CSV table of C-alpha atoms in Angstrom, one decimal:
chain,number,residue,atom,x,y,z
A,59,MET,CA,68.7,35.6,-118.7
A,60,ILE,CA,65.7,33.4,-117.8
A,61,GLN,CA,66.1,31.6,-114.5
A,62,LYS,CA,64.2,28.4,-113.7
A,63,LYS,CA,64.0,26.6,-110.4
A,64,ILE,CA,64.0,22.8,-110.9
A,65,CYS,CA,63.5,20.5,-107.9
A,66,MET,CA,64.7,17.0,-107.7
A,67,LEU,CA,62.1,14.9,-105.9
A,68,GLY,CA,61.8,11.3,-104.9
A,69,SER,CA,62.4,8.6,-102.3
A,70,PHE,CA,65.8,8.3,-100.7
A,71,ALA,CA,68.7,6.6,-102.6
A,72,VAL,CA,67.1,6.8,-106.0
A,73,GLY,CA,69.9,8.9,-107.5
A,74,LYS,CA,68.7,12.5,-107.4
A,75,THR,CA,72.1,13.8,-106.3
A,76,SER,CA,73.8,11.5,-108.8
A,77,LEU,CA,71.7,12.8,-111.7
A,78,VAL,CA,72.5,16.4,-110.8
A,79,GLN,CA,76.2,15.7,-110.4
A,80,ARG,CA,76.3,13.8,-113.7
A,81,TYR,CA,74.6,16.8,-115.4
A,82,VAL,CA,76.5,19.6,-113.8
A,83,THR,CA,80.0,18.1,-113.3
A,84,SER,CA,79.9,15.0,-115.5
A,85,GLN,CA,80.9,12.9,-112.6
A,86,PHE,CA,79.4,9.8,-111.0
A,87,SER,CA,80.1,7.9,-107.8
A,88,GLU,CA,78.8,4.4,-107.0
A,89,LYS,CA,78.8,5.2,-103.3
A,90,TYR,CA,75.5,6.1,-101.8
A,91,LEU,CA,75.8,9.3,-99.7
A,92,THR,CA,72.5,10.5,-98.2
A,93,THR,CA,71.5,14.1,-98.7
A,94,VAL,CA,70.3,16.1,-95.7
A,95,GLY,CA,68.5,19.3,-96.4
A,96,VAL,CA,69.0,21.0,-99.7
A,97,LYS,CA,71.8,21.7,-102.0
A,98,VAL,CA,71.4,24.1,-105.0
A,99,ASP,CA,73.5,23.8,-108.1
A,100,LYS,CA,73.4,26.0,-111.2
A,101,LYS,CA,73.8,25.3,-114.9
A,102,VAL,CA,73.3,27.7,-117.8
A,103,VAL,CA,71.9,26.2,-121.0
A,104,GLN,CA,71.3,27.6,-124.4
A,105,ILE,CA,67.8,27.1,-125.6
A,106,GLU,CA,67.6,28.4,-129.2
A,107,ASP,CA,68.8,32.0,-128.9
A,108,GLN,CA,68.0,32.3,-125.2
A,109,GLU,CA,70.2,31.5,-122.2
A,110,VAL,CA,68.4,29.7,-119.4
A,111,LYS,CA,69.9,29.5,-115.9
A,112,LEU,CA,68.7,26.3,-114.2
A,113,MET,CA,68.7,26.4,-110.4
A,114,LEU,CA,68.8,22.7,-109.5
A,115,TRP,CA,67.4,22.1,-106.0
A,116,ASP,CA,68.6,18.7,-104.8
A,117,LEU,CA,66.2,17.9,-102.0
A,118,ALA,CA,66.7,15.2,-99.4
A,119,GLY,CA,64.9,12.0,-100.3
A,120,ASN,CA,61.6,11.4,-98.7
A,121,ASP,CA,61.2,8.7,-96.1
A,122,VAL,CA,59.9,8.2,-92.6
A,123,PHE,CA,62.8,10.3,-91.2
A,124,SER,CA,62.5,13.1,-93.7
A,125,PRO,CA,59.1,14.0,-95.1
A,126,LEU,CA,58.8,16.4,-98.1
A,127,ASN,CA,59.1,20.0,-97.0
A,128,MET,CA,56.6,21.8,-99.3
A,129,SER,CA,58.2,25.2,-98.6
A,130,TYR,CA,61.2,24.1,-100.6
A,131,LEU,CA,59.1,23.9,-103.7
A,132,ARG,CA,58.0,27.5,-103.7
A,133,GLY,CA,58.5,29.2,-107.1
A,134,MET,CA,59.6,26.0,-108.8
A,135,ALA,CA,59.1,26.0,-112.6
A,136,GLY,CA,59.4,22.2,-112.8
A,137,TYR,CA,60.5,19.1,-111.1
A,138,ILE,CA,62.1,15.8,-111.8
A,139,LEU,CA,60.5,12.9,-110.1
A,140,VAL,CA,63.1,10.3,-109.7
A,141,ILE,CA,62.4,6.6,-109.3
A,142,ASP,CA,64.9,3.8,-108.7
A,143,GLY,CA,63.8,1.1,-111.2
A,144,THR,CA,65.1,-1.6,-108.9
A,145,ARG,CA,62.9,-0.5,-106.0
A,146,ILE,CA,59.1,-0.7,-106.3
A,147,LYS,CA,58.7,1.3,-103.1
A,148,SER,CA,60.4,4.3,-104.8
A,149,PHE,CA,57.7,4.1,-107.5
A,150,GLU,CA,54.9,4.2,-104.9
A,151,SER,CA,56.7,7.1,-103.1
A,152,ALA,CA,56.9,9.0,-106.5
A,153,LEU,CA,53.2,8.6,-107.1
A,154,THR,CA,52.5,10.0,-103.6
A,155,ILE,CA,54.8,13.0,-104.2
A,156,TYR,CA,53.3,13.6,-107.6
A,157,HIS,CA,49.8,13.8,-106.2
A,158,THR,CA,51.0,16.1,-103.4
A,159,CYS,CA,52.7,18.4,-105.9
A,160,GLN,CA,49.6,18.4,-108.1
A,161,GLN,CA,47.6,20.0,-105.3
A,162,LYS,CA,49.7,23.1,-105.1
A,163,TYR,CA,52.0,23.1,-108.1
A,164,ARG,CA,49.8,21.9,-110.9
A,165,GLN,CA,51.4,24.4,-113.3
A,166,ALA,CA,54.9,23.1,-112.7
A,167,ALA,CA,56.4,21.0,-115.5
A,168,VAL,CA,57.2,17.5,-114.5
A,169,GLN,CA,59.5,14.8,-115.9
A,170,VAL,CA,59.9,11.3,-114.5
A,171,ALA,CA,63.3,9.8,-114.4
A,172,VAL,CA,63.2,6.0,-113.9
A,173,ASN,CA,66.8,5.7,-113.0
A,174,LYS,CA,69.4,2.9,-113.0
A,175,VAL,CA,68.5,1.8,-116.5
A,176,ASP,CA,72.0,0.4,-116.8
A,177,ILE,CA,70.8,-2.5,-114.6
A,178,GLN,CA,67.4,-2.8,-116.1
A,179,GLU,CA,67.5,-6.6,-115.7
A,180,GLN,CA,67.2,-6.0,-111.9
A,181,TRP,CA,64.2,-3.7,-112.2
A,182,GLU,CA,61.1,-4.3,-110.1
A,183,VAL,CA,59.3,-1.5,-111.9
A,184,THR,CA,57.4,-3.0,-114.8
A,185,ASP,CA,55.8,-1.8,-118.0
A,186,ALA,CA,52.5,-1.9,-116.2
A,187,HIS,CA,53.9,0.6,-113.6
A,188,LEU,CA,55.2,2.8,-116.4
A,189,ALA,CA,51.8,2.7,-118.1
A,190,GLN,CA,50.3,3.9,-114.8
A,191,LEU,CA,52.5,7.0,-115.0
A,192,HIS,CA,51.8,7.4,-118.7
A,193,ASP,CA,48.1,7.4,-117.9
A,194,LEU,CA,48.7,10.4,-115.6
A,195,GLY,CA,50.1,12.3,-118.5
A,196,ILE,CA,53.7,12.3,-117.2
A,197,GLU,CA,56.6,12.0,-119.6
A,198,ILE,CA,58.9,9.1,-118.7
A,199,ASN,CA,62.6,9.0,-119.2
A,200,LEU,CA,64.7,5.9,-118.6
A,201,THR,CA,67.9,7.4,-117.2
A,202,SER,CA,71.3,6.3,-115.8
A,203,ALA,CA,73.4,8.7,-113.8
A,204,LYS,CA,76.2,6.0,-114.2
A,205,THR,CA,76.2,5.9,-118.0
A,206,ALA,CA,74.7,9.4,-118.5
A,207,GLN,CA,71.8,7.9,-120.5
A,208,ALA,CA,69.1,10.5,-121.1
A,209,VAL,CA,70.4,12.7,-118.2
A,210,GLU,CA,71.0,15.8,-120.3
A,211,ASP,CA,67.8,15.4,-122.2
A,212,ILE,CA,65.6,15.4,-119.1
A,213,PHE,CA,67.1,18.7,-117.9
A,214,ILE,CA,66.8,20.3,-121.3
A,215,LYS,CA,63.2,19.3,-121.6
A,216,LEU,CA,62.5,21.2,-118.4
A,217,ALA,CA,64.6,24.2,-119.6
A,218,ARG,CA,62.4,24.3,-122.7
A,219,ALA,CA,59.1,23.8,-120.8
B,178,MET,CA,81.8,39.4,-74.2
B,179,ASP,CA,78.5,38.9,-72.4
B,180,ILE,CA,77.1,35.4,-71.7
B,181,ALA,CA,74.6,35.6,-74.6
B,182,ALA,CA,77.4,36.5,-77.0
B,183,GLN,CA,79.5,33.6,-75.7
B,184,VAL,CA,76.6,31.2,-76.2
B,185,PHE,CA,76.0,32.5,-79.8
B,186,ALA,CA,79.7,32.2,-80.5
B,187,HIS,CA,79.7,28.7,-79.2
B,188,LEU,CA,76.7,27.7,-81.3
B,189,GLU,CA,78.2,29.5,-84.3
B,190,MET,CA,74.9,31.4,-84.6
B,191,ALA,CA,74.8,34.9,-86.1
B,192,VAL,CA,72.1,37.0,-84.6
B,193,ILE,CA,70.9,39.7,-87.0
B,194,LYS,CA,68.3,42.4,-86.5
B,195,VAL,CA,66.0,43.2,-89.3
B,196,ILE,CA,65.9,47.0,-89.6
B,197,GLU,CA,63.8,47.0,-92.8
B,198,PRO,CA,63.2,44.3,-95.5
B,199,SER,CA,66.6,44.6,-97.0
B,200,ALA,CA,68.6,46.3,-94.2
B,201,PHE,CA,70.1,44.1,-91.5
B,202,GLU,CA,72.3,44.7,-88.5
B,203,LEU,CA,74.6,42.3,-86.8
B,204,ALA,CA,73.5,42.0,-83.1
B,205,GLY,CA,76.0,39.4,-81.9
B,206,PRO,CA,79.4,37.9,-82.7
B,207,SER,CA,80.5,38.0,-86.3
B,208,PHE,CA,81.6,34.9,-88.3
B,209,TRP,CA,83.8,34.7,-91.3
B,210,TRP,CA,81.1,32.7,-93.2
B,211,LEU,CA,78.7,35.6,-93.1
B,212,GLU,CA,80.6,36.9,-96.1
B,213,ARG,CA,78.8,34.2,-98.1
B,214,PHE,CA,75.5,36.0,-97.5
B,215,PHE,CA,76.2,39.7,-96.7
B,216,PHE,CA,78.4,42.5,-97.6
B,217,GLN,CA,79.9,44.3,-94.6
B,218,THR,CA,82.0,47.4,-95.1
B,219,SER,CA,84.2,46.6,-92.1
B,220,PRO,CA,84.2,44.1,-89.2
B,221,SER,CA,83.3,47.0,-86.8
B,222,ASN,CA,80.4,48.1,-89.0
B,223,ALA,CA,77.3,46.2,-88.0
B,224,THR,CA,75.3,47.0,-91.1
B,225,LEU,CA,74.8,44.1,-93.4
B,226,THR,CA,73.7,44.1,-97.1
B,227,PRO,CA,72.5,40.9,-98.7
B,228,LEU,CA,74.8,39.7,-101.5
B,229,GLU,CA,72.1,37.7,-103.3
B,230,THR,CA,74.6,35.0,-104.3
B,231,SER,CA,73.0,32.0,-102.5
B,232,PRO,CA,69.8,30.9,-104.2
B,233,PHE,CA,68.6,29.0,-101.2
B,234,PHE,CA,69.3,31.8,-98.7
B,235,ASP,CA,67.8,34.4,-101.0
B,236,ASP,CA,64.7,32.4,-101.3
B,237,PHE,CA,64.5,32.0,-97.6
B,238,LEU,CA,64.9,35.8,-97.1
B,239,GLU,CA,62.1,36.4,-99.5
B,240,GLN,CA,59.8,33.9,-97.6
B,241,SER,CA,60.9,35.5,-94.3
B,242,GLN,CA,59.5,38.9,-95.3
B,243,SER,CA,55.9,37.6,-94.5
B,244,VAL,CA,57.1,36.7,-91.0
B,245,TRP,CA,58.7,40.1,-90.3
B,246,ARG,CA,55.8,42.0,-91.8
B,247,SER,CA,53.2,40.0,-90.0
B,248,PRO,CA,51.5,41.9,-87.1
B,249,GLU,CA,51.5,38.7,-85.1
B,250,GLN,CA,54.3,36.8,-83.5
B,251,HIS,CA,55.6,34.3,-86.0
B,252,SER,CA,58.7,32.3,-87.0
B,253,LEU,CA,60.0,30.4,-90.0
B,254,THR,CA,62.8,27.8,-90.1
B,255,SER,CA,64.7,27.1,-93.3
B,256,GLY,CA,65.8,23.6,-92.6
B,257,PRO,CA,69.4,22.6,-93.3
B,258,TRP,CA,71.0,23.6,-96.6
B,259,ILE,CA,74.5,23.3,-98.0
B,260,GLU,CA,76.7,25.9,-99.5
B,261,VAL,CA,79.7,24.8,-101.5
B,262,ASP,CA,82.9,26.9,-101.6
B,263,ASP,CA,85.3,27.4,-104.5
B,264,ALA,CA,87.4,24.4,-103.3
B,265,GLY,CA,84.3,22.2,-103.4
B,266,ARG,CA,83.9,22.0,-99.6
B,267,GLU,CA,80.4,21.8,-98.2
B,268,TRP,CA,79.2,24.1,-95.5
B,269,PRO,CA,75.9,23.3,-93.9
B,270,PHE,CA,73.6,26.1,-92.5
B,271,ASP,CA,70.2,26.6,-91.0
B,272,ALA,CA,68.3,29.8,-90.6
B,273,GLN,CA,65.3,31.1,-88.7
B,274,ALA,CA,63.2,34.2,-89.2
B,275,ILE,CA,61.6,35.4,-86.0
B,276,HIS,CA,59.1,38.1,-85.2
B,277,ASP,CA,58.6,38.3,-81.4
B,278,HIS,CA,57.2,41.3,-79.4
B,279,GLY,CA,58.1,43.7,-82.2
B,280,GLN,CA,61.6,42.3,-82.4
B,281,ARG,CA,62.5,41.1,-85.9
B,282,LEU,CA,65.4,38.8,-86.1
B,283,LEU,CA,67.3,36.6,-88.5
B,284,LEU,CA,69.3,33.8,-87.0
B,285,ILE,CA,71.8,31.9,-89.2
B,286,THR,CA,73.6,28.9,-87.7
B,287,HIS,CA,76.6,27.1,-89.2
B,288,LEU,CA,75.7,23.5,-88.4
B,289,GLY,CA,79.2,22.1,-88.4
B,290,ALA,CA,79.8,18.9,-86.5
B,291,SER,CA,76.1,18.5,-85.5
B,292,TYR,CA,75.3,18.3,-89.2
B,293,ALA,CA,77.9,15.6,-89.8
B,294,GLU,CA,76.4,13.6,-86.9
B,295,ARG,CA,72.9,14.0,-88.3
B,296,VAL,CA,74.1,12.8,-91.8
B,297,GLU,CA,75.8,9.8,-90.2
B,298,ILE,CA,72.7,8.8,-88.3
B,299,LEU,CA,70.5,9.3,-91.3
B,300,GLN,CA,72.9,7.5,-93.6
B,301,SER,CA,72.9,4.4,-91.4
B,302,SER,CA,69.1,4.5,-90.9
B,303,ARG,CA,68.6,4.7,-94.7
B,304,GLU,CA,71.0,1.9,-95.4
B,305,ARG,CA,69.0,-0.2,-92.9
B,306,LEU,CA,65.8,0.8,-94.7
B,307,LEU,CA,67.4,-0.2,-98.0
B,308,ASP,CA,68.4,-3.6,-96.6
B,309,ASN,CA,64.8,-4.1,-95.3
B,310,GLU,CA,63.4,-3.2,-98.7
B,311,ARG,CA,65.8,-5.8,-100.4
B,312,LEU,CA,64.7,-8.5,-97.9
B,313,GLU,CA,61.0,-7.7,-98.4
B,314,ALA,CA,61.5,-7.9,-102.2
B,315,GLU,CA,63.3,-11.2,-101.8
B,316,VAL,CA,60.5,-12.6,-99.6
B,317,SER,CA,57.9,-11.4,-102.0
B,318,ARG,CA,59.7,-12.9,-105.0
B,319,ARG,CA,60.0,-16.3,-103.2
B,320,THR,CA,56.3,-16.2,-102.1
B,321,GLN,CA,55.3,-15.6,-105.7
B,322,GLN,CA,57.4,-18.6,-106.8
B,323,LEU,CA,55.8,-20.7,-104.2
B,324,LYS,CA,52.3,-19.6,-105.4
B,325,GLU,CA,53.2,-20.3,-109.0
B,326,ARG,CA,54.2,-23.9,-108.0
B,327,GLU,CA,51.0,-24.4,-106.0
B,328,GLU,CA,49.0,-23.2,-109.0
B,329,GLU,CA,50.9,-25.6,-111.2
B,330,VAL,CA,50.0,-28.5,-108.9
B,331,ALA,CA,46.4,-27.4,-108.8
B,332,ASN,CA,46.3,-27.2,-112.6
B,333,ARG,CA,47.6,-30.7,-112.9
B,334,LEU,CA,45.1,-32.0,-110.5
B,335,LEU,CA,42.3,-30.3,-112.5
B,336,ALA,CA,43.7,-31.7,-115.7
B,337,ALA,CA,43.5,-35.2,-114.2
B,338,GLY,CA,39.9,-34.6,-113.2
B,339,GLY,CA,39.1,-33.1,-116.5
B,340,TYR,CA,39.9,-36.2,-118.5
B,341,ARG,CA,36.8,-37.8,-117.1
B,342,ASP,CA,34.5,-34.8,-116.4
B,343,GLN,CA,32.2,-33.1,-118.9
B,344,GLU,CA,33.0,-29.7,-117.4
B,345,THR,CA,34.9,-27.4,-119.6
B,346,GLY,CA,38.1,-25.5,-118.9
B,347,ALA,CA,36.2,-22.2,-119.3
B,348,HIS,CA,33.7,-23.3,-116.5
B,349,VAL,CA,36.4,-24.0,-113.9
B,350,LYS,CA,38.3,-20.9,-114.8
B,351,ARG,CA,35.2,-18.8,-114.4
B,352,ILE,CA,34.4,-20.4,-111.0
B,353,GLY,CA,37.9,-19.3,-109.9
B,354,LEU,CA,37.5,-15.7,-111.2
B,355,TYR,CA,33.9,-15.3,-109.9
B,356,SER,CA,35.0,-16.5,-106.5
B,357,ALA,CA,38.0,-14.2,-106.4
B,358,ALA,CA,35.7,-11.3,-107.4
B,359,MET,CA,33.4,-12.2,-104.5
B,360,ALA,CA,36.2,-12.5,-102.0
B,361,LYS,CA,37.5,-9.1,-103.1
B,362,ALA,CA,34.0,-7.6,-102.6
B,363,LEU,CA,33.9,-9.2,-99.1
B,364,GLY,CA,37.1,-7.5,-98.2
B,365,TRP,CA,39.5,-10.5,-98.1
B,366,PRO,CA,43.2,-9.8,-98.1
B,367,PRO,CA,45.0,-10.2,-101.6
B,368,LEU,CA,46.9,-13.4,-100.8
B,369,ARG,CA,43.7,-15.2,-99.6
B,370,ILE,CA,41.8,-13.9,-102.7
B,371,ASP,CA,44.5,-15.4,-104.9
B,372,ASP,CA,44.3,-18.7,-103.0
B,373,LEU,CA,40.5,-18.8,-103.6
B,374,ARG,CA,41.0,-18.1,-107.3
B,375,VAL,CA,43.2,-21.2,-107.6
B,376,ALA,CA,41.3,-23.4,-105.0
B,377,ALA,CA,37.7,-22.8,-106.2
B,378,PRO,CA,38.1,-24.6,-109.6
B,379,MET,CA,38.9,-27.8,-107.7
B,380,HIS,CA,35.4,-28.0,-106.1
B,381,ASP,CA,34.4,-31.0,-108.2
B,382,LEU,CA,37.8,-32.8,-108.2
B,383,GLY,CA,36.2,-35.8,-106.4
B,384,LYS,CA,34.2,-36.6,-109.6
B,385,ILE,CA,37.4,-38.4,-110.7
B,386,GLY,CA,36.3,-41.2,-108.4
B,387,ILE,CA,32.7,-41.5,-109.8
B,388,PRO,CA,32.1,-44.4,-112.2
B,389,ASP,CA,31.6,-43.5,-115.9
B,390,ARG,CA,28.0,-45.0,-116.0
B,391,VAL,CA,27.0,-42.3,-113.4
B,392,LEU,CA,29.4,-39.4,-114.3
B,393,LEU,CA,28.8,-39.6,-118.0
B,394,LYS,CA,25.1,-40.6,-118.0
B,395,PRO,CA,23.3,-38.2,-120.4
B,396,GLY,CA,19.9,-38.2,-118.7
B,397,ARG,CA,18.8,-37.6,-115.1
B,398,LEU,CA,20.3,-39.7,-112.4
B,399,ASP,CA,18.1,-42.1,-110.5
B,400,GLU,CA,18.2,-42.2,-106.7
B,401,ASP,CA,20.9,-44.7,-106.4
B,402,GLU,CA,23.0,-43.0,-109.0
B,403,PHE,CA,22.6,-39.7,-107.3
B,404,GLU,CA,23.7,-41.2,-104.0
B,405,ILE,CA,26.9,-42.3,-105.8
B,406,MET,CA,27.3,-38.9,-107.4
B,407,LYS,CA,27.0,-37.2,-104.0
B,408,THR,CA,30.1,-39.0,-102.8
B,409,HIS,CA,32.3,-36.8,-105.0
B,410,ALA,CA,32.3,-34.1,-102.3
B,411,GLU,CA,33.9,-36.4,-99.7
B,412,LEU,CA,36.2,-38.0,-102.4
B,413,GLY,CA,37.5,-34.6,-103.4
B,414,ALA,CA,38.1,-33.7,-99.7
B,415,ARG,CA,40.1,-36.9,-99.3
B,416,ILE,CA,42.2,-36.3,-102.4
B,417,LEU,CA,43.0,-32.9,-101.1
B,418,SER,CA,43.7,-33.7,-97.4
B,419,ASP,CA,46.9,-33.5,-95.4
B,420,THR,CA,48.9,-31.4,-97.7
B,421,GLY,CA,49.7,-28.6,-95.2
B,422,ILE,CA,49.4,-26.1,-98.0
B,423,PRO,CA,46.9,-23.4,-97.1
B,424,MET,CA,45.5,-23.1,-100.7
B,425,ILE,CA,45.0,-26.8,-101.0
B,426,GLU,CA,43.4,-26.9,-97.5
B,427,MET,CA,41.0,-24.2,-98.8
B,428,ALA,CA,40.3,-26.3,-101.8
B,429,ARG,CA,39.5,-29.3,-99.5
B,430,HIS,CA,36.9,-27.2,-97.6
B,431,ILE,CA,35.3,-26.2,-100.8
B,432,ALA,CA,35.3,-29.7,-102.3
B,433,TRP,CA,33.7,-31.1,-99.1
B,434,SER,CA,31.2,-28.4,-98.5
B,435,HIS,CA,30.1,-26.7,-101.7
B,436,HIS,CA,26.9,-28.8,-101.8
B,437,GLU,CA,25.9,-27.9,-98.3
B,438,LYS,CA,22.9,-25.6,-97.9
B,439,TRP,CA,22.4,-22.7,-95.6
B,440,ASN,CA,19.3,-24.4,-94.1
B,441,GLY,CA,21.2,-27.7,-93.4
B,442,MET,CA,19.5,-29.6,-96.2
B,443,GLY,CA,22.6,-30.1,-98.3
B,444,TYR,CA,25.2,-32.9,-98.5
B,445,PRO,CA,27.3,-34.7,-97.4
B,446,ARG,CA,27.3,-33.6,-93.8
B,447,GLN,CA,24.1,-31.4,-93.5
B,448,LEU,CA,26.1,-28.5,-92.2
B,449,GLN,CA,24.2,-25.3,-91.8
B,450,GLN,CA,24.8,-21.5,-91.8
B,451,ASP,CA,28.3,-20.6,-90.4
B,452,GLU,CA,29.2,-24.3,-90.0
B,453,ILE,CA,29.8,-24.2,-93.8
B,454,PRO,CA,33.2,-22.7,-94.6
B,455,ILE,CA,32.8,-19.3,-96.2
B,456,GLU,CA,34.8,-20.3,-99.2
B,457,ALA,CA,32.4,-23.1,-99.9
B,458,ARG,CA,29.4,-20.8,-99.4
B,459,ILE,CA,30.9,-18.5,-102.1
B,460,VAL,CA,31.6,-21.3,-104.5
B,461,SER,CA,28.1,-22.7,-103.9
B,462,VAL,CA,26.5,-19.5,-105.3
B,463,VAL,CA,28.8,-19.0,-108.3
B,464,ASP,CA,28.8,-22.7,-109.3
B,465,VAL,CA,25.0,-22.7,-109.4
B,466,TYR,CA,24.9,-19.4,-111.3
B,467,ASP,CA,27.4,-20.7,-113.9
B,468,ALA,CA,25.8,-24.1,-114.3
B,469,MET,CA,22.3,-22.6,-114.7
B,470,ILE,CA,23.1,-20.0,-117.4
B,471,HIS,CA,25.2,-22.4,-119.5
B,472,LYS,CA,24.1,-25.3,-121.7
B,473,ARG,CA,24.9,-28.8,-120.5
B,474,VAL,CA,24.4,-32.2,-122.2
B,475,TYR,CA,21.4,-32.7,-120.0
B,476,LYS,CA,19.8,-29.2,-120.2
B,477,GLN,CA,19.4,-25.9,-122.1
B,478,PRO,CA,20.8,-22.7,-120.7
B,479,ILE,CA,18.4,-20.8,-118.3
B,480,ALA,CA,17.9,-17.1,-118.8
B,481,GLU,CA,19.9,-14.6,-116.7
B,482,SER,CA,16.8,-13.1,-115.2
B,483,GLU,CA,15.4,-16.4,-114.2
B,484,THR,CA,18.8,-17.5,-112.8
B,485,LEU,CA,19.1,-14.3,-110.7
B,486,HIS,CA,15.6,-14.7,-109.5
B,487,PHE,CA,16.4,-18.3,-108.3
B,488,ILE,CA,19.6,-17.1,-106.5
B,489,ARG,CA,17.7,-14.2,-104.9
B,490,THR,CA,14.9,-16.4,-103.7
B,491,SER,CA,17.3,-19.1,-102.5
B,492,ALA,CA,18.9,-16.7,-99.9
B,493,ASN,CA,18.3,-18.1,-96.4
B,494,THR,CA,17.5,-21.6,-97.7
B,495,HIS,CA,20.1,-22.8,-100.2
B,496,PHE,CA,22.5,-19.9,-99.9
B,497,ASP,CA,24.0,-17.6,-97.2
B,498,PRO,CA,22.0,-14.4,-97.6
B,499,ARG,CA,25.2,-12.2,-97.2
B,500,ILE,CA,26.9,-14.0,-100.0
B,501,VAL,CA,23.8,-13.6,-102.2
B,502,GLU,CA,23.8,-9.9,-101.4
B,503,ALA,CA,27.5,-9.6,-102.3
B,504,PHE,CA,26.9,-11.5,-105.5
B,505,LEU,CA,24.1,-9.2,-106.6
B,506,ASP,CA,26.2,-6.2,-105.6
B,507,ILE,CA,28.9,-7.2,-108.0
B,508,TYR,CA,26.7,-8.8,-110.6
B,509,ASP,CA,28.1,-6.5,-113.4
B,510,THR,CA,31.6,-7.9,-112.6
B,511,ILE,CA,30.3,-11.4,-112.5
B,512,LYS,CA,28.6,-11.0,-115.9
B,513,ALA,CA,31.7,-9.4,-117.4
B,514,ILE,CA,33.7,-12.5,-116.3
B,515,LYS,CA,31.1,-14.7,-117.8
B,516,ASP,CA,31.2,-12.8,-121.1
B,517,ARG,CA,35.0,-12.7,-121.2
B,518,VAL,CA,35.7,-16.4,-120.4
B,519,GLN,CA,33.7,-18.3,-123.0
B,520,GLU,CA,33.5,-21.9,-124.1
B,521,HIS,CA,35.4,-21.3,-127.3
B,522,GLU,CA,38.5,-21.5,-125.2
B,523,ASN,CA,37.9,-25.1,-124.8
B,524,ASP,CA,35.1,-27.2,-126.2
B,525,GLN,CA,36.9,-30.0,-124.6
B,526,PRO,CA,37.0,-31.3,-121.1
B,527,SER,CA,38.8,-29.5,-118.4
B,528,PRO,CA,40.9,-27.1,-117.3
B,529,PHE,CA,43.8,-24.6,-117.6
């Protein structure tokens, strides 16, 4: 069985843990519970005639209290860069993380999840911001851990990559 | 139990000797949770064999090999990670690989209550950060609304002036854009740049008070007429006075001083050098540039090269030499604005 390490990266409170929980257990909670350190979940998916075991590394969100620990990324096949569409700062943080990862993990596949699409009317992230990501060659997914929109797709894309 | 063992037991820290890369030996008290990571034939047998069931721990063991193999003293810390048991309960751990004076050790700590405290502190800190972000966003949204209202007021003032002036909407728009580009090149902060973009087009607002026989005269003005025309600077300043709005205050400075000259030979107050507000010194250069290269009822357009020559040679007399230098530095941007904002937008008087 092929095994792939996928890291969840992004600012704090953007919904990294919620996306993993939605994908792995089909559950969602409105309550924000901060992640400290790392939690690894597993999910086996069938890609054509091949089983792929995804090791989903849910990393603590980055902020002044908890900078990104690069050693956690060792051996990752891909990563999901999560942005909270309602918080412009999470977009800026995602760009910084992306450029940091590009220095050492250029080969890793990347998907952006602009999360909380269920409340898109409250978004601060605009089409111009999304165009900025597009110009970097990053695939953008508008997701909602709450409604499950595009959640499975994004993990499957990385399983296929 | 010796003191060290008591301390390790209290800290819930398993001390493990690394015999060889995949052979470990317990060197302190045993804990039930070690079963998550190692196989132990019996509690009395100190030999531990990694189970390879925890992706995080396995990855850490792999990274730790470089520490244990290194000829120098070295250590590596895993940072906290969480294991989940079959009942869904979370168990937080931390690990350290140490190589010190030939001793190779692996320390695994069950974080327990200290982890819960850390989570609680971080949770409240992050909730505060989220509140601050929301407040900042609200302030930024309201500032933007205020700016939009100010710009609306400015546009209406310009429209009022434009009914009588021959200047076109494209001209005033270009003056705003040129000025903003200049301010950016001079390193102004974004909010002030935006103020200048809106304020600069109001430089000739005082012409609203100039009689038609002077303002709309097709030919050259005689001396008396020119004296009347010169009053537009002060008239504009009066119209824009006492608002308490920084952008309008900036517009007042520009209206009053954009005909002043660096050498003190301008009007209305014969200010010189740094006595002339910098925003007026900027508008002075770009207004002359735009007026020279475009056709007017009283003149044909002047070639770019000739216009640039005039501006260059007027540094230190008519214009602030630093502003001229900045203008020439960003001339490509200035020209791009000129080409982009053309008269077809408006062959009619003033602005928007």
